[in-house]
């Protein structure tokens, strides 16, 4: 960014997984977030059947994190068998086998029963509603005939897409509304003469994040505004709020 400016970057922390916990009403998963526990570490412990204090960062990233986000995308961890690896106590990389996946999935389902049931319920409830899923914000997902296809591969793919969209769609709504509110605040301040046109403006948004170029002297104030707006209660999700991380630098990578 130019001299006298900062790049400010905010990113929602595990937004989809938190929404998954809320929508599924899984008390154990919600408790973990309330206690600020590391869900990727805990999932790794469950999946590999090892104590939490023995989970190394490599396995947290390659097993726990990939498994959790695979669940959100409806894969139930199957992709891990194709390319997943884990590192044993002797620092040796090993493939994730079907046996590891099946046993790990069984333990995960036992730990988070409501979350597991959600994956099954979504397609069933959507079929009973003529192929339409309505998210908490009132947006409709029309699945069509693929959800009832006689082709198992096509039907399973449709179910995975559906499960994913029930989580990703509310996440997208939260981010879009956050960016819109922040934009309106900037416009209001500019119109009132409290900011110049080039004091703060949005440079990018990717997935659950947003980046701004901001005058250095306004940086503390704008960071506080971002945090307040981003972590506001969301009525459509029971008044839940979602934490963000905020970084500051002279470039996107620095921030």
C-alpha positions as a Markdown table, in Angstrom:
| # | Residue | x | y | z |
|---|---|---|---|---|
| 1 | Unk | 0.0 | 0.0 | 0.0 |
| 2 | Unk | 1.1 | 3.6 | -0.5 |
| 3 | Unk | 3.1 | 5.5 | 2.2 |
| 4 | Unk | 0.8 | 6.7 | 5.0 |
| 5 | Unk | -1.6 | 3.7 | 4.5 |
| 6 | Unk | -2.0 | 0.3 | 6.1 |
| 7 | Unk | -3.5 | -2.9 | 4.7 |
| 8 | Unk | -6.1 | -4.2 | 7.2 |
| 9 | Unk | -7.3 | -7.7 | 6.7 |
| 10 | Unk | -10.1 | -9.4 | 8.7 |
| 11 | Unk | -11.0 | -13.1 | 8.5 |
| 12 | Unk | -13.8 | -15.0 | 10.3 |
| 13 | Unk | -12.5 | -17.9 | 12.4 |
| 14 | Unk | -14.0 | -21.3 | 11.4 |
| 15 | Unk | -17.2 | -19.6 | 10.3 |
| 16 | Unk | -18.7 | -22.6 | 8.5 |
| 17 | Unk | -17.9 | -25.0 | 11.3 |
| 18 | Unk | -19.5 | -22.7 | 13.9 |
| 19 | Unk | -22.6 | -22.5 | 11.8 |
| 20 | Unk | -22.6 | -26.2 | 11.4 |
| 21 | Unk | -22.6 | -26.6 | 15.2 |
| 22 | Unk | -25.5 | -24.1 | 15.5 |
| 23 | Unk | -27.7 | -25.6 | 12.7 |
| 24 | Unk | -27.1 | -29.2 | 14.0 |
| 25 | Unk | -27.7 | -28.1 | 17.6 |
| 26 | Unk | -24.8 | -30.4 | 18.6 |
| 27 | Unk | -24.3 | -29.6 | 22.3 |
| 28 | Unk | -20.8 | -31.0 | 22.4 |
| 29 | Unk | -19.6 | -29.1 | 19.4 |
| 30 | Unk | -21.2 | -25.9 | 20.7 |
| 31 | Unk | -19.6 | -26.4 | 24.1 |
| 32 | Unk | -16.1 | -26.7 | 22.5 |
| 33 | Unk | -16.6 | -23.3 | 20.8 |
| 34 | Unk | -18.0 | -21.7 | 24.0 |
| 35 | Unk | -14.9 | -22.9 | 25.9 |
| 36 | Unk | -12.7 | -21.7 | 23.0 |
| 37 | Unk | -11.2 | -25.2 | 22.4 |
| 38 | Unk | -9.3 | -26.1 | 19.3 |
| 39 | Unk | -11.8 | -28.2 | 17.4 |
| 40 | Unk | -9.2 | -29.3 | 14.8 |
| 41 | Unk | -7.0 | -30.7 | 17.5 |
| 42 | Unk | -9.9 | -32.5 | 19.2 |
| 43 | Unk | -11.1 | -34.0 | 15.9 |
| 44 | Unk | -7.5 | -35.2 | 15.2 |
| 45 | Unk | -7.5 | -36.8 | 18.7 |
| 46 | Unk | -10.8 | -38.5 | 18.0 |
| 47 | Unk | -9.9 | -39.6 | 14.4 |
| 48 | Unk | -6.5 | -41.1 | 15.2 |
| 49 | Unk | -7.6 | -42.3 | 18.7 |
| 50 | Unk | -4.7 | -40.6 | 20.5 |
| 51 | Unk | -4.7 | -38.3 | 23.6 |
| 52 | Unk | -5.1 | -34.6 | 22.8 |
| 53 | Unk | -1.7 | -33.8 | 24.3 |
| 54 | Unk | -0.1 | -36.1 | 21.7 |
| 55 | Unk | -1.5 | -34.4 | 18.7 |
| 56 | Unk | 1.2 | -32.8 | 16.6 |
| 57 | Unk | 0.6 | -29.7 | 14.4 |
| 58 | Unk | 1.2 | -31.8 | 11.2 |
| 59 | Unk | -1.7 | -34.1 | 12.0 |
| 60 | Unk | -3.8 | -31.3 | 13.2 |
| 61 | Unk | -3.5 | -29.7 | 9.8 |
| 62 | Unk | -3.5 | -32.8 | 7.6 |
| 63 | Unk | -6.1 | -34.8 | 9.5 |
| 64 | Unk | -8.2 | -32.8 | 11.8 |
| 65 | Unk | -8.6 | -29.6 | 9.7 |
| 66 | Unk | -9.1 | -31.5 | 6.5 |
| 67 | Unk | -11.6 | -33.8 | 8.0 |
| 68 | Unk | -13.6 | -31.0 | 9.6 |
| 69 | Unk | -13.8 | -29.0 | 6.4 |
| 70 | Unk | -14.5 | -32.2 | 4.4 |
| 71 | Unk | -17.5 | -32.8 | 6.7 |
| 72 | Unk | -18.8 | -29.2 | 5.9 |
| 73 | Unk | -18.4 | -30.0 | 2.2 |
| 74 | Unk | -20.4 | -33.2 | 2.7 |
| 75 | Unk | -17.5 | -35.7 | 2.0 |
| 76 | Unk | -17.5 | -37.4 | 5.4 |
| 77 | Unk | -13.7 | -37.7 | 5.0 |
| 78 | Unk | -13.7 | -40.0 | 2.0 |
| 79 | Unk | -11.2 | -37.8 | 0.2 |
| 80 | Unk | -8.7 | -38.4 | 3.0 |
| 81 | Unk | -8.4 | -42.0 | 1.9 |
| 82 | Unk | -7.4 | -40.9 | -1.6 |
| 83 | Unk | -4.6 | -38.5 | -0.7 |
| 84 | Unk | -4.5 | -38.1 | 3.1 |
| 85 | Unk | -1.5 | -38.9 | 5.3 |
| 86 | Unk | -0.8 | -38.8 | 9.0 |
| 87 | Unk | 2.5 | -38.8 | 10.9 |
| 88 | Unk | 3.2 | -41.4 | 13.6 |
| 89 | Unk | 5.2 | -41.0 | 16.8 |
| 90 | Unk | 8.3 | -42.0 | 15.0 |
| 91 | Unk | 7.8 | -39.1 | 12.5 |
| 92 | Unk | 7.0 | -41.4 | 9.7 |
| 93 | Unk | 4.3 | -40.4 | 7.2 |
| 94 | Unk | 1.6 | -43.1 | 6.6 |
| 95 | Unk | -1.5 | -43.2 | 4.4 |
| 96 | Unk | -5.0 | -42.9 | 5.8 |
| 97 | Unk | -6.7 | -46.2 | 5.2 |
| 98 | Unk | -10.3 | -47.2 | 5.0 |
| 99 | Unk | -9.9 | -48.8 | 8.4 |
| 100 | Unk | -8.6 | -45.6 | 9.9 |
| 101 | Unk | -11.4 | -43.6 | 8.2 |
| 102 | Unk | -14.2 | -46.0 | 9.2 |
| 103 | Unk | -13.1 | -46.2 | 12.8 |
| 104 | Unk | -12.4 | -42.5 | 13.0 |
| 105 | Unk | -15.7 | -41.6 | 11.6 |
| 106 | Unk | -17.5 | -43.9 | 14.0 |
| 107 | Unk | -15.8 | -42.2 | 17.0 |
| 108 | Unk | -16.5 | -38.8 | 15.5 |
| 109 | Unk | -20.2 | -39.6 | 15.2 |
| 110 | Unk | -20.3 | -40.9 | 18.8 |
| 111 | Unk | -18.7 | -37.6 | 20.0 |
| 112 | Unk | -20.9 | -35.3 | 17.9 |
| 113 | Unk | -24.2 | -37.2 | 17.4 |
| 114 | Unk | -26.4 | -34.3 | 16.4 |
| 115 | Unk | -23.8 | -33.1 | 13.9 |
| 116 | Unk | -23.6 | -36.5 | 12.4 |
| 117 | Unk | -27.4 | -36.8 | 12.3 |
| 118 | Unk | -27.6 | -33.4 | 10.5 |
| 119 | Unk | -25.7 | -34.9 | 7.6 |
| 120 | Unk | -28.4 | -37.5 | 7.2 |
| 121 | Unk | -31.4 | -35.3 | 8.0 |
| 122 | Unk | -30.7 | -32.6 | 5.4 |
| 123 | Unk | -31.3 | -34.7 | 2.3 |
| 124 | Unk | -34.4 | -36.4 | 3.9 |
| 125 | Unk | -36.0 | -33.1 | 5.0 |
| 126 | Unk | -35.3 | -31.6 | 1.6 |
| 127 | Unk | -36.9 | -34.5 | -0.2 |
| 128 | Unk | -40.0 | -34.1 | 2.0 |
| 129 | Unk | -40.1 | -30.4 | 1.0 |
| 130 | Unk | -40.2 | -31.1 | -2.7 |
| 131 | Unk | -36.5 | -30.6 | -3.2 |
| 132 | Unk | -36.3 | -27.2 | -1.5 |
| 133 | Unk | -34.1 | -26.2 | 1.4 |
| 134 | Unk | -34.7 | -22.8 | 3.0 |
| 135 | Unk | -31.8 | -21.4 | 5.0 |
| 136 | Unk | -32.2 | -19.3 | 8.2 |
| 137 | Unk | -32.0 | -16.1 | 6.1 |
| 138 | Unk | -34.9 | -17.1 | 3.9 |
| 139 | Unk | -32.9 | -18.0 | 0.8 |
| 140 | Unk | -34.1 | -21.1 | -1.1 |
| 141 | Unk | -32.0 | -23.9 | -2.5 |
| 142 | Unk | -33.8 | -25.9 | -5.2 |
| 143 | Unk | -32.0 | -29.2 | -5.6 |
| 144 | Unk | -34.1 | -30.7 | -8.4 |
| 145 | Unk | -34.4 | -34.3 | -9.6 |
| 146 | Unk | -30.7 | -35.1 | -8.9 |
| 147 | Unk | -31.5 | -35.6 | -5.3 |
| 148 | Unk | -33.8 | -38.5 | -6.2 |
| 149 | Unk | -31.7 | -39.8 | -9.1 |
| 150 | Unk | -31.5 | -43.6 | -9.6 |
| 151 | Unk | -27.8 | -43.1 | -10.3 |
| 152 | Unk | -26.2 | -43.5 | -6.9 |
| 153 | Unk | -23.1 | -41.3 | -7.8 |
| 154 | Unk | -25.3 | -38.5 | -9.1 |
| 155 | Unk | -27.6 | -38.7 | -6.0 |
| 156 | Unk | -24.7 | -38.8 | -3.5 |
| 157 | Unk | -23.0 | -35.8 | -5.3 |
| 158 | Unk | -26.3 | -33.9 | -5.0 |
| 159 | Unk | -26.6 | -34.7 | -1.3 |
| 160 | Unk | -23.0 | -33.5 | -0.7 |
| 161 | Unk | -23.7 | -30.3 | -2.5 |
| 162 | Unk | -26.9 | -29.8 | -0.6 |
| 163 | Unk | -25.3 | -30.3 | 2.8 |
| 164 | Unk | -22.5 | -27.9 | 1.9 |
| 165 | Unk | -24.9 | -25.2 | 0.7 |
| 166 | Unk | -26.9 | -25.3 | 3.9 |
| 167 | Unk | -23.8 | -24.3 | 5.7 |
| 168 | Unk | -22.0 | -22.2 | 3.1 |
| 169 | Unk | -25.0 | -20.1 | 2.2 |
| 170 | Unk | -25.6 | -18.7 | 5.8 |
| 171 | Unk | -21.8 | -18.0 | 6.0 |
| 172 | Unk | -21.9 | -16.1 | 2.8 |
| 173 | Unk | -24.9 | -14.0 | 4.0 |
| 174 | Unk | -23.0 | -13.1 | 7.2 |
| 175 | Unk | -19.9 | -12.0 | 5.3 |
| 176 | Unk | -21.8 | -10.1 | 2.6 |
| 177 | Unk | -23.9 | -8.2 | 5.3 |
| 178 | Unk | -20.7 | -7.4 | 7.2 |
| 179 | Unk | -19.1 | -5.9 | 4.1 |
| 180 | Unk | -22.3 | -4.0 | 3.3 |
| 181 | Unk | -22.5 | -2.5 | 6.7 |
| 182 | Unk | -18.8 | -1.5 | 6.7 |
| 183 | Unk | -19.3 | 0.1 | 3.2 |
| 184 | Unk | -22.3 | 2.1 | 4.5 |
| 185 | Unk | -20.3 | 3.4 | 7.4 |
| 186 | Unk | -17.5 | 4.6 | 5.1 |
| 187 | Unk | -20.0 | 6.3 | 2.8 |
| 188 | Unk | -21.8 | 8.0 | 5.7 |
| 189 | Unk | -18.5 | 9.4 | 7.1 |
| 190 | Unk | -17.5 | 10.6 | 3.6 |
| 191 | Unk | -20.8 | 12.3 | 3.0 |
| 192 | Unk | -20.6 | 14.0 | 6.4 |
| 193 | Unk | -17.1 | 15.2 | 5.6 |
| 194 | Unk | -15.5 | 13.1 | 8.4 |
| 195 | Unk | -13.5 | 11.1 | 6.0 |
| 196 | Unk | -11.8 | 11.8 | 2.6 |
| 197 | Unk | -12.7 | 9.6 | -0.4 |
| 198 | Unk | -9.3 | 7.8 | -0.2 |
| 199 | Unk | -9.0 | 7.4 | 3.6 |
| 200 | Unk | -10.5 | 3.9 | 3.7 |
| 201 | Unk | -11.7 | 1.7 | 0.9 |
| 202 | Unk | -12.1 | -2.0 | 0.3 |
| 203 | Unk | -9.5 | -3.7 | -1.8 |
| 204 | Unk | -10.7 | -7.3 | -1.8 |
| 205 | Unk | -12.9 | -10.0 | -0.3 |
| 206 | Unk | -12.1 | -13.7 | -0.4 |
| 207 | Unk | -14.4 | -16.3 | 1.1 |
| 208 | Unk | -14.9 | -15.3 | 4.8 |
| 209 | Unk | -12.6 | -12.3 | 4.8 |
| 210 | Unk | -12.2 | -8.7 | 3.6 |
| 211 | Unk | -9.2 | -6.4 | 3.1 |
| 212 | Unk | -9.0 | -2.6 | 3.3 |
| 213 | Unk | -6.5 | 0.2 | 2.5 |
| 214 | Unk | -6.7 | 2.6 | 5.4 |
| 215 | Unk | -4.9 | 5.8 | 6.4 |
| 216 | Unk | -2.4 | 5.0 | 9.2 |
| 217 | Unk | -4.0 | 7.5 | 11.7 |
| 218 | Unk | -7.4 | 5.9 | 11.2 |
| 219 | Unk | -6.2 | 2.3 | 11.6 |
| 220 | Unk | -7.0 | 1.8 | 15.3 |
| 221 | Unk | -10.5 | 3.2 | 14.8 |
| 222 | Unk | -11.3 | 1.2 | 11.7 |
| 223 | Unk | -10.1 | -2.0 | 13.3 |
| 224 | Unk | -12.4 | -1.4 | 16.2 |
| 225 | Unk | -15.3 | -0.8 | 13.8 |
| 226 | Unk | -14.5 | -3.9 | 11.8 |
| 227 | Unk | -14.5 | -6.0 | 15.0 |
| 228 | Unk | -17.7 | -4.5 | 16.3 |
| 229 | Unk | -19.6 | -5.0 | 13.1 |
| 230 | Unk | -18.2 | -8.4 | 12.3 |
| 231 | Unk | -18.9 | -9.8 | 15.7 |
| 232 | Unk | -22.4 | -8.4 | 16.0 |
| 233 | Unk | -25.2 | -10.9 | 17.0 |
| 234 | Unk | -26.9 | -12.6 | 14.1 |
| 235 | Unk | -30.7 | -12.8 | 14.9 |
| 236 | Unk | -31.2 | -15.5 | 12.1 |
| 237 | Unk | -28.8 | -17.8 | 14.0 |
| 238 | Unk | -30.2 | -17.3 | 17.5 |
| 239 | Unk | -28.2 | -14.2 | 18.3 |
| 240 | Unk | -24.9 | -16.0 | 17.9 |
| 241 | Unk | -21.8 | -13.9 | 17.1 |
| 242 | Unk | -18.7 | -15.1 | 15.2 |
| 243 | Unk | -15.2 | -14.1 | 16.1 |
| 244 | Unk | -12.8 | -12.5 | 13.6 |
| 245 | Unk | -9.0 | -12.2 | 13.4 |
| 246 | Unk | -7.7 | -8.8 | 12.2 |
| 247 | Unk | -4.2 | -8.3 | 10.8 |
| 248 | Unk | -2.4 | -5.0 | 9.9 |
| 249 | Unk | 0.6 | -4.6 | 7.5 |
| 250 | Unk | 1.9 | -2.8 | 4.5 |
| 251 | Unk | 0.8 | -5.6 | 2.2 |
| 252 | Unk | -1.8 | -8.4 | 2.2 |
| 253 | Unk | 0.8 | -11.0 | 3.1 |
| 254 | Unk | 2.0 | -8.9 | 6.0 |
| 255 | Unk | -1.5 | -8.4 | 7.3 |
